[in-house]
GROMACS .gro file of C-alpha atoms in nm:
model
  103
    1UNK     CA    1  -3.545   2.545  -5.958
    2UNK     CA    2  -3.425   2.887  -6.053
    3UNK     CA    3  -3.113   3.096  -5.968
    4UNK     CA    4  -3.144   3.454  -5.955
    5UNK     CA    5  -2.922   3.753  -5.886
    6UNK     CA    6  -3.075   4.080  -5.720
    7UNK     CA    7  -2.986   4.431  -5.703
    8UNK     CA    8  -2.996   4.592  -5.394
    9UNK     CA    9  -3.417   4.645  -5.445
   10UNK     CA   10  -3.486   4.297  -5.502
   11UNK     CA   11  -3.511   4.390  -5.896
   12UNK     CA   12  -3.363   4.013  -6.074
   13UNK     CA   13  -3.102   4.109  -6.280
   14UNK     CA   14  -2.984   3.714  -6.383
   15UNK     CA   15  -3.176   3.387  -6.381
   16UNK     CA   16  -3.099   3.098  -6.501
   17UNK     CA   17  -3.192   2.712  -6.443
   18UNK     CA   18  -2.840   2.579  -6.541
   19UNK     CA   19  -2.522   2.695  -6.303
   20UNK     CA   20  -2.286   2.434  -6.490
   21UNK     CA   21  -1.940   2.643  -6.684
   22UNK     CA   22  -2.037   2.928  -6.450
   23UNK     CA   23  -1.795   3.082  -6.307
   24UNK     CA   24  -1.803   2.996  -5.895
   25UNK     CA   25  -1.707   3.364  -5.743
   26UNK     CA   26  -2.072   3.458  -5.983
   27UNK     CA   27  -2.239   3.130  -5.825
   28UNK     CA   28  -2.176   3.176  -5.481
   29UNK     CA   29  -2.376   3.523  -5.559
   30UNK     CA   30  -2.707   3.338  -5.663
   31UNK     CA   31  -2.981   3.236  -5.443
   32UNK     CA   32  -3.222   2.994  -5.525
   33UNK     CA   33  -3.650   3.011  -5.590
   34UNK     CA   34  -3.892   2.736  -5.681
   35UNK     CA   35  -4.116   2.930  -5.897
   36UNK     CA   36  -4.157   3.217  -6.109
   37UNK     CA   37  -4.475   3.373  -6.201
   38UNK     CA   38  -4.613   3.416  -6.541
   39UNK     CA   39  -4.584   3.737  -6.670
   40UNK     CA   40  -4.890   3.936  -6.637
   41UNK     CA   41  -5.009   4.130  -6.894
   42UNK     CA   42  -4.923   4.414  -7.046
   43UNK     CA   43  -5.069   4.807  -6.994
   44UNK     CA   44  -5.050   5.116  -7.111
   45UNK     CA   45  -4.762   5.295  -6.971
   46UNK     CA   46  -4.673   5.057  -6.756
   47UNK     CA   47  -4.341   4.788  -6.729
   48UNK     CA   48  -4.291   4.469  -6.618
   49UNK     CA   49  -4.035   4.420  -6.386
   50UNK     CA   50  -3.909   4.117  -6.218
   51UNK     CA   51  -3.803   4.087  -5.813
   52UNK     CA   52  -3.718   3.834  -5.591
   53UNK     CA   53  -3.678   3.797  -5.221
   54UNK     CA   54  -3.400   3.577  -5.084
   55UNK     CA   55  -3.493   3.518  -4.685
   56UNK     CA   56  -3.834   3.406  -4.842
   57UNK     CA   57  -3.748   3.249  -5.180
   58UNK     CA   58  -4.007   3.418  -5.382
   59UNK     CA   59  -4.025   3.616  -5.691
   60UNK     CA   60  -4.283   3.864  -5.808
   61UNK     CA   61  -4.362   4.087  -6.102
   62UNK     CA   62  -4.438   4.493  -6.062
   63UNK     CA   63  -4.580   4.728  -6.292
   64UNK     CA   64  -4.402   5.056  -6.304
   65UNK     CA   65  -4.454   5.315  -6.447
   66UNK     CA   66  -4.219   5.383  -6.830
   67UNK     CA   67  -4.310   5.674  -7.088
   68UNK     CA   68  -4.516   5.612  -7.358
   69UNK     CA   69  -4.446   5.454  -7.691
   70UNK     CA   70  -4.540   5.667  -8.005
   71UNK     CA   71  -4.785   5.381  -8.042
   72UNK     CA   72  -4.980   5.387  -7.712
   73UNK     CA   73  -5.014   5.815  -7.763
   74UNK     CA   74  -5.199   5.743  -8.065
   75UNK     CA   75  -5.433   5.471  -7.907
   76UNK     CA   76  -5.485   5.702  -7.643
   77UNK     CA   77  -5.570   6.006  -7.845
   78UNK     CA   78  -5.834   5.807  -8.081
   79UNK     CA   79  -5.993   5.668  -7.800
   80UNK     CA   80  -6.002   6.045  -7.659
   81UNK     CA   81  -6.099   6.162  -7.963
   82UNK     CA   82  -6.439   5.913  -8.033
   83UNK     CA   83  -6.515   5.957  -7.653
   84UNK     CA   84  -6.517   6.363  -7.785
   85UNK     CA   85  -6.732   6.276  -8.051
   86UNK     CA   86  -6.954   6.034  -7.849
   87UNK     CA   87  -7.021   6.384  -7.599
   88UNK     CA   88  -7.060   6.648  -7.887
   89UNK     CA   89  -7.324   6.416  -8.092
   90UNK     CA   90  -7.542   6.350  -7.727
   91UNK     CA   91  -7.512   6.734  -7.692
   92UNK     CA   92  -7.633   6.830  -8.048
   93UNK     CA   93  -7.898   6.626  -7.951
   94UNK     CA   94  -8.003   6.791  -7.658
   95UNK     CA   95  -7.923   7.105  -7.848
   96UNK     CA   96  -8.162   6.989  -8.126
   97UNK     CA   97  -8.431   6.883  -7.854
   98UNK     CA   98  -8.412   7.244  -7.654
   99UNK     CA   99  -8.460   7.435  -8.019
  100UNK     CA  100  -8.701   7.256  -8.167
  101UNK     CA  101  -8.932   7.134  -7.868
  102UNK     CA  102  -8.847   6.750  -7.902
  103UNK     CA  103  -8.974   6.724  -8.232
   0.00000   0.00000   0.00000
């Protein structure tokens, strides 16, 4: 079992499985869920956030969008950059194939 503490949009903001040398004002604050999901992977551009729902007990994770890191631009732009390549090469072909007949 898991306690969690929400903001108002259901976003988890403290969990923990242990409520023992808590203070009980901060206790009486958590509600309580069975289960939380794995984390899902990972994508470009996207976060990973947590929520919860306390009439239904469940938690959740969203993907929302974040800016990109300096790392993910460059991914991005080398995989724009060979699909480029990949397009100019099949039109020098067709280039080639218009000029010289298909030979």
């Amino acid at each position: 079992m898991y306690y969690v503490k929400t903001d108002e949009n259901g976003v988890v903001n403290y969990v923990t499985r242990d409520i023992s040398g808590l203070p009980q004002d901060f206790v009486n604050t958590l509600f309580t869920i069975d289960f939380i999901p794995p984390a899902p992977e990972q994508q470009i551009g996207k976060g990973v956030i947590l929520k919860a729902d306390k009439d239904t007990k469940t938690a959740w994770f969203e993907y929302v969008d974040r800016p990109l890191t300096p790392e993910e631009k460059i991914q991005l732009l080398e995989q724009e950059n060979q699909e480029l390549k990949n397009r100019i090469e099949i039109m020098q072909q067709a280039l080639d194939d218009l000029i010289l007949g298909g030979m």
